[in-house]
mmCIF file of C-alpha atoms in Angstrom:
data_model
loop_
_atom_site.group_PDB
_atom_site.id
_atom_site.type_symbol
_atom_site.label_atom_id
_atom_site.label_comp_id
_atom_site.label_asym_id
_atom_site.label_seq_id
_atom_site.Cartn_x
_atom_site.Cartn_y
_atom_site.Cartn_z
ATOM 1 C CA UNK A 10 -6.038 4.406 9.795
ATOM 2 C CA UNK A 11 -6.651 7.217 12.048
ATOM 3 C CA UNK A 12 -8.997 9.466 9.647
ATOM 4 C CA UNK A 13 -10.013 6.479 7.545
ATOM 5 C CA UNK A 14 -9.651 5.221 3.934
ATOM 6 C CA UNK A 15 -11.758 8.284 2.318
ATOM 7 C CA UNK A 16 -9.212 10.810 4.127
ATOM 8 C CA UNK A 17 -6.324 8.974 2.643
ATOM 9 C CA UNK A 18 -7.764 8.615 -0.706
ATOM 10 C CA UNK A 19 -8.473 12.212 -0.681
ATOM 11 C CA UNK A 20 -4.734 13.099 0.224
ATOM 12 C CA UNK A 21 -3.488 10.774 -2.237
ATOM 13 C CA UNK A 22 -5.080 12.827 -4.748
ATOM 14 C CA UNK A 23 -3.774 16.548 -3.644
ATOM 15 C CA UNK A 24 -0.759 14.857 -3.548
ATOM 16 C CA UNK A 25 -0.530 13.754 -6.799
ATOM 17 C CA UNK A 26 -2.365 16.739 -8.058
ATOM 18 C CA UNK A 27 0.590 18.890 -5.762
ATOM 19 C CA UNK A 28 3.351 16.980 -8.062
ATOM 20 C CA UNK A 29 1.420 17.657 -11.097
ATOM 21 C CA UNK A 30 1.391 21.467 -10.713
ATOM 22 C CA UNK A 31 5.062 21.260 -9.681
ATOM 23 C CA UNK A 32 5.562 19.682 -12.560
ATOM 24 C CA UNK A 33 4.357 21.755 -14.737
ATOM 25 C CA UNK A 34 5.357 24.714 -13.656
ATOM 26 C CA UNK A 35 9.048 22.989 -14.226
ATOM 27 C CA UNK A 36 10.925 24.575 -17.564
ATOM 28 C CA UNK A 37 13.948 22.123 -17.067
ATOM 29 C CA UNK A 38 15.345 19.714 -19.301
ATOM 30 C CA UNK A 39 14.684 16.796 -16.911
ATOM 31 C CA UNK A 40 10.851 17.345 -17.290
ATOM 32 C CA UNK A 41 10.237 14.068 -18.840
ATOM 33 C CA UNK A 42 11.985 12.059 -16.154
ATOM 34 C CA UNK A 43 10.137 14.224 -13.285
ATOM 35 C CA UNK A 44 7.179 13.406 -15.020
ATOM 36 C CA UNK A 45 8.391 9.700 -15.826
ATOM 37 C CA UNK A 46 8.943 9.857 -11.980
ATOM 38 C CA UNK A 47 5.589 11.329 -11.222
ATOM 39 C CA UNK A 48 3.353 8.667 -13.026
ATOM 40 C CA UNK A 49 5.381 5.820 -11.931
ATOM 41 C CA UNK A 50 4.300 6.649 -8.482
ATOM 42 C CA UNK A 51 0.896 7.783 -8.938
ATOM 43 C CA UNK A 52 0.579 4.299 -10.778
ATOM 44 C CA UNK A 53 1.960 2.686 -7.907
ATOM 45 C CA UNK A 54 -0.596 3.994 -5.354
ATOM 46 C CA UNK A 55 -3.178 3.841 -6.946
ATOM 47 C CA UNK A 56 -2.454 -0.109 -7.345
ATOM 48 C CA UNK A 57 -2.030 -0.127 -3.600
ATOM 49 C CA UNK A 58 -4.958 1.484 -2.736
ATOM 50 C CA UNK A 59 -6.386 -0.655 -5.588
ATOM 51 C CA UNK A 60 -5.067 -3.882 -3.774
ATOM 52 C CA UNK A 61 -5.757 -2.931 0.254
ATOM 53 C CA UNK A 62 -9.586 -1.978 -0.806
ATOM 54 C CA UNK A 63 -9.879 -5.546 -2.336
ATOM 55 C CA UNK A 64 -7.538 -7.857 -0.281
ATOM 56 C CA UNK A 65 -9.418 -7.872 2.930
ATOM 57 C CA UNK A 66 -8.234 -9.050 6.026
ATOM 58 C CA UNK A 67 -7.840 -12.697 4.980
ATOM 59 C CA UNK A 68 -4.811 -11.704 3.041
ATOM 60 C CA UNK A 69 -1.271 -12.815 3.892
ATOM 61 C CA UNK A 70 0.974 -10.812 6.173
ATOM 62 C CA UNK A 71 3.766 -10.999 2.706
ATOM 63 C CA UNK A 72 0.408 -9.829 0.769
ATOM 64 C CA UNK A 73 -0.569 -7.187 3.368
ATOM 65 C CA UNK A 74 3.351 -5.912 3.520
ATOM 66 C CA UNK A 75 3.070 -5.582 -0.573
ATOM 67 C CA UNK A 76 -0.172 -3.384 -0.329
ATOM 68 C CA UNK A 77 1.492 -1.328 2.648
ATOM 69 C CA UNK A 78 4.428 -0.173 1.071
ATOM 70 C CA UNK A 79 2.904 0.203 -2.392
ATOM 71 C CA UNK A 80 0.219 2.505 -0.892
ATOM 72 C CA UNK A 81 2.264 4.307 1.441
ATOM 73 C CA UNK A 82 5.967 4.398 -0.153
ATOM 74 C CA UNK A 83 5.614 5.605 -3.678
ATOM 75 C CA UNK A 84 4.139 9.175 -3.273
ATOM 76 C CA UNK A 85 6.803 9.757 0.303
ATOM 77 C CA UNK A 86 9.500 8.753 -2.445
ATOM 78 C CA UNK A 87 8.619 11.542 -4.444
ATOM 79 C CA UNK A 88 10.171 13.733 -1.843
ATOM 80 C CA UNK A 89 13.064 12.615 -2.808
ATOM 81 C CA UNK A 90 13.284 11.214 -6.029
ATOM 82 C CA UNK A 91 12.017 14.735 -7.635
ATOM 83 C CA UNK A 92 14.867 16.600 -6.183
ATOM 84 C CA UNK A 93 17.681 14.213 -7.167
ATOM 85 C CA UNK A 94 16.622 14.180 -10.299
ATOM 86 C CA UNK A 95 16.519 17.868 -10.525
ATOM 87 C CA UNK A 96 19.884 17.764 -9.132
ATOM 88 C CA UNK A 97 21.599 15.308 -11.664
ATOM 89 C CA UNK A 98 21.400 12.242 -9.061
ATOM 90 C CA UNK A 99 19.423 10.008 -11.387
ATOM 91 C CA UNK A 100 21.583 7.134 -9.876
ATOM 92 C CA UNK A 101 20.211 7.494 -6.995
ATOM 93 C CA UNK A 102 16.753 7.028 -7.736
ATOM 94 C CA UNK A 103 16.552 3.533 -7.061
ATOM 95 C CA UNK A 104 17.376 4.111 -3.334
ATOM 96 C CA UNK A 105 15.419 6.828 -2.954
ATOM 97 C CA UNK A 106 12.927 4.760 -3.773
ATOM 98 C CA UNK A 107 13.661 1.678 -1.726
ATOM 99 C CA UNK A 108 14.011 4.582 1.608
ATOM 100 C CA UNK A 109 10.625 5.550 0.609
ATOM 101 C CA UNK A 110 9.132 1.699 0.335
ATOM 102 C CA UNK A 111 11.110 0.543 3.813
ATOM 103 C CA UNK A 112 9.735 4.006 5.219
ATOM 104 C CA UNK A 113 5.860 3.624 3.748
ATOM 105 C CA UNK A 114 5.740 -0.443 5.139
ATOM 106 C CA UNK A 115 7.607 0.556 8.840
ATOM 107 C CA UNK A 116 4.728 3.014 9.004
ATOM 108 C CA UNK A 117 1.998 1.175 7.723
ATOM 109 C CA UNK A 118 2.944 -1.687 10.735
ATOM 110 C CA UNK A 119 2.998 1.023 13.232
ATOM 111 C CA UNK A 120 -0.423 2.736 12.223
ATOM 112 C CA UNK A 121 -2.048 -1.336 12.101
ATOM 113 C CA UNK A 122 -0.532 -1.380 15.738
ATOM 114 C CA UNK A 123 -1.980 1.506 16.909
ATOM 115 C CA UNK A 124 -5.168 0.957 14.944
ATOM 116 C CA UNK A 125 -5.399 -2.633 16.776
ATOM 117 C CA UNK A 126 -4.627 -0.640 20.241
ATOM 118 C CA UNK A 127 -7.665 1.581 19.692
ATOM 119 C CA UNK A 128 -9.858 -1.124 18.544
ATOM 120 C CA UNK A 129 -10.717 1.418 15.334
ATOM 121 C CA UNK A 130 -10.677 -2.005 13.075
ATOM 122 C CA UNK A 131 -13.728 -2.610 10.877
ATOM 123 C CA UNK A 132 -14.451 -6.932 10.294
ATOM 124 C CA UNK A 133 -13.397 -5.638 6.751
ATOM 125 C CA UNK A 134 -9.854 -3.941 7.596
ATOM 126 C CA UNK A 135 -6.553 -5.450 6.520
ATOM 127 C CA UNK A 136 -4.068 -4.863 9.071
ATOM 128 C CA UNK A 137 -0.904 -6.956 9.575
ATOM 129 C CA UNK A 138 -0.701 -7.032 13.257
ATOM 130 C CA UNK A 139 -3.917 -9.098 12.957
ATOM 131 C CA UNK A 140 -2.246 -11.135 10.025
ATOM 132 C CA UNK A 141 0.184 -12.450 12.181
ATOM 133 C CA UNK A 142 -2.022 -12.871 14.808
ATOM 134 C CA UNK A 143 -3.358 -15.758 13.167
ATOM 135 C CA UNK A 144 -0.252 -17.584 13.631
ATOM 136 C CA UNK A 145 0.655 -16.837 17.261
ATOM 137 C CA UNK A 146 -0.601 -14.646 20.403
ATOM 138 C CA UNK A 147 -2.127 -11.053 20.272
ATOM 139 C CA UNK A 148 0.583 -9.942 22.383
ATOM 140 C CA UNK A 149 3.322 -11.564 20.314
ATOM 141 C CA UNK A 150 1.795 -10.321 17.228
ATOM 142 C CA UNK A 151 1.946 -7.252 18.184
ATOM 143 C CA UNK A 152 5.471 -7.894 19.591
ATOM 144 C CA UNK A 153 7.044 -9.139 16.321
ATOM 145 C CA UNK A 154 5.107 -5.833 14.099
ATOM 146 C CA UNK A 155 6.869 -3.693 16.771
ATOM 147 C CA UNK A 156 10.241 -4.939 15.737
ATOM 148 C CA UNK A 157 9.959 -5.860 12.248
ATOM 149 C CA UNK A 158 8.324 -1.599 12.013
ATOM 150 C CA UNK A 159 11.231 -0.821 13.840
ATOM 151 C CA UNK A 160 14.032 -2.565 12.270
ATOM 152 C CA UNK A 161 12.894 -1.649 8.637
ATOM 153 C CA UNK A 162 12.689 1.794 9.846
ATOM 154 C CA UNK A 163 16.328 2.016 11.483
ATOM 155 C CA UNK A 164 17.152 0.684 7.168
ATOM 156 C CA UNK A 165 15.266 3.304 5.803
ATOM 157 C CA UNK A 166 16.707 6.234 8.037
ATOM 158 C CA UNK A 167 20.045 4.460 7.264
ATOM 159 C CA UNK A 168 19.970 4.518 3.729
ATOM 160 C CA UNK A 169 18.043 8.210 3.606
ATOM 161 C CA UNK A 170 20.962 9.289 5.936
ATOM 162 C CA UNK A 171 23.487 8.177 2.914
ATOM 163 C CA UNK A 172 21.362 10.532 0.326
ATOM 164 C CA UNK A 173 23.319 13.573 -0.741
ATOM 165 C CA UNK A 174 23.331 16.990 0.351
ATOM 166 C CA UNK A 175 20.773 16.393 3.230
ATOM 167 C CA UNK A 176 18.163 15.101 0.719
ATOM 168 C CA UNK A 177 17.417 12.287 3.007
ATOM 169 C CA UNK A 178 17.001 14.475 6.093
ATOM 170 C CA UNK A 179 13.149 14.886 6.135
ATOM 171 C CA UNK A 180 12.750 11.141 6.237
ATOM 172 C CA UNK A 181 15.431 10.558 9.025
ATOM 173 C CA UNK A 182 13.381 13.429 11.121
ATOM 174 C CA UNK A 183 10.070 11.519 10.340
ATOM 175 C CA UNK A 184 11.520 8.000 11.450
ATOM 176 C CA UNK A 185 13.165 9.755 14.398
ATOM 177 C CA UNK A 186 9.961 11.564 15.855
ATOM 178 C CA UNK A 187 8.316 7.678 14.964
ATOM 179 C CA UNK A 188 10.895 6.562 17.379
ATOM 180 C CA UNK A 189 9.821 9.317 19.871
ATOM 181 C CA UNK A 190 7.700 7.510 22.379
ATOM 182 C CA UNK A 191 4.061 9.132 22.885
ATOM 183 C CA UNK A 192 3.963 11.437 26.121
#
């Protein structure tokens, strides 16, 4: 990652404590599902983070995809699963949170490209460009991340595109300025 795992841990938590103060300062009757919502996340991340700090790079690119989109999806889900519950879309819920996995992993494969490009890997680092370099070329590894990133990306900003009332518009932004190539 570009600032490194004690960045990230550190924005995990004023992320999670950011939905915690939300949370509370919520009067609603759908506190206990925003809260529900809230720790199932938070638990999720942290079991991530949990996994990607103890996998190291001999893991499996299937074990490395897991970690990504468990550390990277939940809390980006919250940005949308908050809302629709606050709006009476509890229905919902389960694709906001499959937007916000698809989103987290197509990142996740980008970032271990450009990690890879900058040679900013430590011996230590999982990263699944390198994972399925293992099984073919550099070049084609990095080949087959580029369009497995971009193809679960083009599903996410599909399915965030279908959310109602624009809820899913900050996600289709994100993937489209992803799909922006660097100038």
């Amino acid at each position: 990652a570009q600032f490194g795992t004690d960045a990230a841990l550190a924005l995990t938590l004023q992320l999670t404590s950011a939905s915690f103060l939300c949370l509370s300062e919520s009067r609603s009757e759908v506190f206990a599902q925003l809260s529900a919502q809230t720790h199932f996340a938070v638990s999720e991340t942290a079991m991530g983070q949990a996994r990607d700090l103890t996998g190291g790079h001999h893991a499996s690119v299937d074990e490395l995809k897991i970690t990504a989109a468990l550390k990277s999806g939940p809390l980006f889900g919250l940005a949308l699963t908050l809302p629709l519950i606050a709006a009476g879309y509890e229905q919902l819920v389960p694709t906001a949170r499959k937007v916000a996995k698809l989103f987290g992993l197509g990142y996740q494969i980008l970032d271990d490209i450009k990690d890879r490009s900058n040679d900013r890997l430590q011996e230590s680092d999982s990263n699944i460009v390198n994972a399925i370099a293992r099984r073919t070329s550099p070049e084609e590894a990095v080949r087959v991340a580029n369009a497995e990133a971009n193809a679960i990306l083009i599903e996410a900003k599909e399915l965030a595109a279908e959310l109602p009332k624009g809820s899913g518009a900050g996600v289709v932004w994100l993937i489209q300025y992803l799909e922006t190539p660097e100038v």
